[in-house]
Short mmCIF file of N, CA and C in Angstrom, two decimals:
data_model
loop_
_atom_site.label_atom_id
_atom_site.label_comp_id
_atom_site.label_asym_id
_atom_site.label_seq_id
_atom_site.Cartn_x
_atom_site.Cartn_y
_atom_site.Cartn_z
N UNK A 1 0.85 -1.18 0.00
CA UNK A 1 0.00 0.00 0.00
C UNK A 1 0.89 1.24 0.00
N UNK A 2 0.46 2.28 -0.85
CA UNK A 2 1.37 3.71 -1.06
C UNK A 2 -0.01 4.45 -1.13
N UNK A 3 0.42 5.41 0.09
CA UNK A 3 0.00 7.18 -0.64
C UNK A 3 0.87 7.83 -0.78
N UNK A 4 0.83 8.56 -1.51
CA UNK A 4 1.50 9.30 -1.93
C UNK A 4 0.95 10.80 -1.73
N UNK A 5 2.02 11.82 -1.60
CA UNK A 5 1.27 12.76 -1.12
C UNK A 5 1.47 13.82 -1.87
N UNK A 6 1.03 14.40 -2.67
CA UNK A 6 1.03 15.16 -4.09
C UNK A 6 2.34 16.54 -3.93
N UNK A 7 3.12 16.91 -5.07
CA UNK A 7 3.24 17.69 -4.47
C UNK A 7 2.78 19.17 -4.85
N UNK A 8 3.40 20.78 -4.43
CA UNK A 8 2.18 22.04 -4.70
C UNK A 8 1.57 21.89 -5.83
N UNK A 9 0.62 22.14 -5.73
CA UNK A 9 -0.38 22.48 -6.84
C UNK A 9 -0.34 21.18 -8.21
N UNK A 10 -0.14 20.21 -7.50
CA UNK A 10 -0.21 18.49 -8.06
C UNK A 10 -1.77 18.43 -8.05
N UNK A 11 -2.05 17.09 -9.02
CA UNK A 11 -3.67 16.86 -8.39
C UNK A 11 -3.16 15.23 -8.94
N UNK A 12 -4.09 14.14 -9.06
CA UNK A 12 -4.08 13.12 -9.00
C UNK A 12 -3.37 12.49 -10.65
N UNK A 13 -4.37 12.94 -11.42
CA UNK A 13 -4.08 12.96 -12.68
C UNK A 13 -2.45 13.09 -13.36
N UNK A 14 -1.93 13.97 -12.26
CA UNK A 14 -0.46 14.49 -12.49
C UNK A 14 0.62 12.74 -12.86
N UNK A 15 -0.25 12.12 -11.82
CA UNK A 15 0.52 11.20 -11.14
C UNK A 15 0.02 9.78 -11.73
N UNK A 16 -0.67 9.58 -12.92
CA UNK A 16 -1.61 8.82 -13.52
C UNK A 16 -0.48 7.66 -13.53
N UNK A 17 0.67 7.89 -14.70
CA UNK A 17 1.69 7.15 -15.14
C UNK A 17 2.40 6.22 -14.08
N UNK A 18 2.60 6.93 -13.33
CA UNK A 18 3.33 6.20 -12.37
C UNK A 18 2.45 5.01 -11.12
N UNK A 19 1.11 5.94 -10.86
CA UNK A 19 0.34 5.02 -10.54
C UNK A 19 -0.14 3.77 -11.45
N UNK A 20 -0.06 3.87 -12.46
CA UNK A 20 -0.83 2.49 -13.56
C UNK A 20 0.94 1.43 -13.53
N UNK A 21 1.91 2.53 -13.46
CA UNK A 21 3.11 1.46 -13.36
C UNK A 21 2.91 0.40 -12.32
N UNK A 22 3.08 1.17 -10.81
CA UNK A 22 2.64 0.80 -9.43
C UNK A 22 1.61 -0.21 -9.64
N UNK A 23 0.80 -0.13 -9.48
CA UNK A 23 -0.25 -1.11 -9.81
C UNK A 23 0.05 -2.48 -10.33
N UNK A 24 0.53 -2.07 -11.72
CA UNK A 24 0.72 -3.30 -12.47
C UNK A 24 1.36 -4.24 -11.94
N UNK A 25 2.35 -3.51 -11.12
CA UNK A 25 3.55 -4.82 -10.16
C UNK A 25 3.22 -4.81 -8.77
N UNK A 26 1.13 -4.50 -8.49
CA UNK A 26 0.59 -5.47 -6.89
C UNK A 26 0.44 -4.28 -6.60
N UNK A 27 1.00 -3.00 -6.35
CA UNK A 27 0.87 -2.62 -5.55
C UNK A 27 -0.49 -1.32 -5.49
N UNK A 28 -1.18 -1.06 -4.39
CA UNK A 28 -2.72 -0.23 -4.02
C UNK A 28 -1.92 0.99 -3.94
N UNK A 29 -2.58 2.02 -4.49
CA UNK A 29 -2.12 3.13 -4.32
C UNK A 29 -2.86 4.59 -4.52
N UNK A 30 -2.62 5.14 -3.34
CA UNK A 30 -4.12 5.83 -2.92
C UNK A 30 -2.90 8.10 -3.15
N UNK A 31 -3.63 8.45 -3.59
CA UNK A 31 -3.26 9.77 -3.67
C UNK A 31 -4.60 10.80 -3.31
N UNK A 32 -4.31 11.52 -2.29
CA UNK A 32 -5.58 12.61 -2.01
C UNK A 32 -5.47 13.33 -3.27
N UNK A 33 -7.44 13.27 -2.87
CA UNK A 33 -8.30 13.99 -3.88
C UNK A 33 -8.12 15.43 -3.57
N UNK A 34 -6.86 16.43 -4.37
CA UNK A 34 -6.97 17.72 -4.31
C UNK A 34 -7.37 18.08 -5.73
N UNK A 35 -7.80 19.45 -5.93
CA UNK A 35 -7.73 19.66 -7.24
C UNK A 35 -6.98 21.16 -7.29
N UNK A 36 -6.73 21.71 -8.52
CA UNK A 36 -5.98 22.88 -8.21
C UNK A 36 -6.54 23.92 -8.21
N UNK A 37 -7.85 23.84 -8.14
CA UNK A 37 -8.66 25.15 -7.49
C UNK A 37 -8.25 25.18 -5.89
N UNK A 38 -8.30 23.52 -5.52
CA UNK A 38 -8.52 23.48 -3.53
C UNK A 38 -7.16 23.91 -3.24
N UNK A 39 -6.09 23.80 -4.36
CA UNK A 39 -4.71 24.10 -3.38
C UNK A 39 -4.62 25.47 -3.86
N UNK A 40 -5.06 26.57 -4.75
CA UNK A 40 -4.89 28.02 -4.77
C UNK A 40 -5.69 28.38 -3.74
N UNK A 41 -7.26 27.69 -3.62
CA UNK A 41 -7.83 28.14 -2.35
C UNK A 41 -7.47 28.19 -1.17
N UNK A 42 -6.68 26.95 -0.75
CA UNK A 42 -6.17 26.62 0.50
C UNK A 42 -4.85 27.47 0.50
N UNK A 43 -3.97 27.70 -0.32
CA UNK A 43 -3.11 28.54 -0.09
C UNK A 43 -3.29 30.33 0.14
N UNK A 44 -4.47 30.60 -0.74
CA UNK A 44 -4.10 31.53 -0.95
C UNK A 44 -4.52 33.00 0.16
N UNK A 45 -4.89 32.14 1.16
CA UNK A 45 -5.39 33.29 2.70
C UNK A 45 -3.80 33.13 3.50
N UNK A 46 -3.13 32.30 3.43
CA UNK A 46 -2.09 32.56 4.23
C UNK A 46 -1.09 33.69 3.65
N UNK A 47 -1.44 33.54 1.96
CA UNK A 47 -0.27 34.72 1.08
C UNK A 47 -0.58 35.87 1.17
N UNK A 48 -1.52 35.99 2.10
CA UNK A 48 -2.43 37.36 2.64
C UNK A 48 -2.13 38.37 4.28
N UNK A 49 -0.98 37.68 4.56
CA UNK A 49 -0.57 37.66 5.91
C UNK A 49 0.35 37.94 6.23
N UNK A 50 0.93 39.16 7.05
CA UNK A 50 1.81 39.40 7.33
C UNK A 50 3.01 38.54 7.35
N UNK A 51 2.91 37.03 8.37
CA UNK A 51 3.76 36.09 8.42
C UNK A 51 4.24 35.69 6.98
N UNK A 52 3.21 35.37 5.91
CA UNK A 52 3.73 35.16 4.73
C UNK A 52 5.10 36.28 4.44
N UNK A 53 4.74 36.92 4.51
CA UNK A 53 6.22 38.20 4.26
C UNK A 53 7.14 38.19 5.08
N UNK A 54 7.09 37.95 6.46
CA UNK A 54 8.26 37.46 7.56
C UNK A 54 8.83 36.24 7.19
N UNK A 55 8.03 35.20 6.42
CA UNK A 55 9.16 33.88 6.40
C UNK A 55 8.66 33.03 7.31
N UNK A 56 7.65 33.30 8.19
CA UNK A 56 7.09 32.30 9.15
C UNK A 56 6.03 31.69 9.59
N UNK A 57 5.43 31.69 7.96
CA UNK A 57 4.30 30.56 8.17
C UNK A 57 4.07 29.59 9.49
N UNK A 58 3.23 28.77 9.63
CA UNK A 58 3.18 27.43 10.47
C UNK A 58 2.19 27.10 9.36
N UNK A 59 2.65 25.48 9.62
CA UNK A 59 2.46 24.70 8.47
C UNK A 59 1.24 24.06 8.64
N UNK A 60 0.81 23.81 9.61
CA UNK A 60 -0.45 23.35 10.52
C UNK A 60 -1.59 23.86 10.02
N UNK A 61 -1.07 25.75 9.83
CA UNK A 61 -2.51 26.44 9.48
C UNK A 61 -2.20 26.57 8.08
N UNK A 62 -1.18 27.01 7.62
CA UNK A 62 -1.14 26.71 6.29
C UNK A 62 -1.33 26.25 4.77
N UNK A 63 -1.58 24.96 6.02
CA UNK A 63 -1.64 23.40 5.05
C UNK A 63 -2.77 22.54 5.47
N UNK A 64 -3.89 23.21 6.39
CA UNK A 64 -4.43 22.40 6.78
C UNK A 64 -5.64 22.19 5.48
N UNK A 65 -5.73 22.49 4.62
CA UNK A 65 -6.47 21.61 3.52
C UNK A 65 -5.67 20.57 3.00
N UNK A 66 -4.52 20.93 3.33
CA UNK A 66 -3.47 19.35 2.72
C UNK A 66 -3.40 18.38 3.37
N UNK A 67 -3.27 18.53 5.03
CA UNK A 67 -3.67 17.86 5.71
C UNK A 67 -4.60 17.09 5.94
N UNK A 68 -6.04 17.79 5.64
CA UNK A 68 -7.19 16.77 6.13
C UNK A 68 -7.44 16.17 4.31
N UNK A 69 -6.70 16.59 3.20
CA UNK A 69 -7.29 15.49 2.46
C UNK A 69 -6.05 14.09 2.79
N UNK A 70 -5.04 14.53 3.18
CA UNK A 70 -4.23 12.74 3.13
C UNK A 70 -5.03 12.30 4.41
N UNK A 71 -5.65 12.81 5.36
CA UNK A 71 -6.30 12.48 6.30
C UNK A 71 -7.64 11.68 5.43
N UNK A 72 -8.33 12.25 4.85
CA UNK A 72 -9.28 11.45 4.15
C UNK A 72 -8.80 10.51 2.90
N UNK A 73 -7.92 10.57 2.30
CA UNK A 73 -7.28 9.58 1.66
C UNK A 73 -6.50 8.10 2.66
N UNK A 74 -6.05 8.60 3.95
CA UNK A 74 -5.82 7.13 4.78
C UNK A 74 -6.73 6.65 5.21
N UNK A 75 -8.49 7.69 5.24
CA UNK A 75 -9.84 6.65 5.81
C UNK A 75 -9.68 6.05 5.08
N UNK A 76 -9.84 6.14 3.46
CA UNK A 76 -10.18 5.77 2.62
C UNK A 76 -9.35 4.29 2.41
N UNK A 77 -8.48 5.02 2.47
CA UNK A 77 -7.26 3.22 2.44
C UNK A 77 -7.47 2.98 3.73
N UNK A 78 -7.68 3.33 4.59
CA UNK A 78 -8.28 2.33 6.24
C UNK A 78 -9.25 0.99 5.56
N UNK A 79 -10.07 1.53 5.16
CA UNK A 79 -11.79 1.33 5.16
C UNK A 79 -11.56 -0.01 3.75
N UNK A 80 -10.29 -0.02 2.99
CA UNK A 80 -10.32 -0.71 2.44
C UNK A 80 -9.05 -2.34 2.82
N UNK A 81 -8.68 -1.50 3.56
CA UNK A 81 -7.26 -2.38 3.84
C UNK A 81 -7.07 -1.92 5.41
N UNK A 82 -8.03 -2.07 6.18
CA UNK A 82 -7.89 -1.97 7.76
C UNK A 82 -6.69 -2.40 8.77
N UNK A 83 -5.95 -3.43 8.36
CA UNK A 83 -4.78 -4.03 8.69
C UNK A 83 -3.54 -3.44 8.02
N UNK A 84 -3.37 -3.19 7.10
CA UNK A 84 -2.68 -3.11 5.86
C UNK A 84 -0.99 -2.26 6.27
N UNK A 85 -0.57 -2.39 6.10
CA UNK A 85 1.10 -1.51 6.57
C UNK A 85 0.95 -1.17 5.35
N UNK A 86 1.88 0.68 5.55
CA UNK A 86 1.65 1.15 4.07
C UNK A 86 2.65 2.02 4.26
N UNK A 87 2.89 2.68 2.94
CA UNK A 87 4.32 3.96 2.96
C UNK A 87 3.79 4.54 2.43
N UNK A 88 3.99 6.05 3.09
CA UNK A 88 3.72 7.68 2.95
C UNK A 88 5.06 8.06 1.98
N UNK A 89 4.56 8.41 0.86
CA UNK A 89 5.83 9.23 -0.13
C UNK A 89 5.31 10.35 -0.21
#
């Protein structure tokens, strides 16, 4: 089992090729559902902020639309593979 965790302004599709490789040789492989409207959206209140111009984001608030989709991408691989050991790329 692999998620994989997209990277900026990635969406699933990006990553088609390599997932149909993956696959072919066994392996499940789950990538959160972002699209690149949700990551300009999700980014784009922090580029609004003083901290953005200091250099000192926190990544927590930042990123928290990035966060809760690999959060809903591991229910998702939970719910299918409940036992399952898996690697975060």
């Amino acid at each position: 089992l692999i998620v994989f965790c997209p990277a900026q302004l990635s969406v699933p599709s990006d990553y088609a090729e390599m997932v149909e490789t993956l696959e072919r040789k066994g392996h499940s492989v789950y990538i959160p559902n972002l699209s690149r409207k949700e990551w300009v959206l999700g980014l784009l209140p922090s580029s609004l902020t003083l901290d953005y111009y200091k250099g000192c984001l926190m990544p927590s608030k930042t990123m928290k639309f990035y966060y809760d989709a690999i959060d809903d991408c591991l229910d998702s691989m939970n719910a299918e593979h409940a036992s399952g050991d898996f690697h975060l790329v």
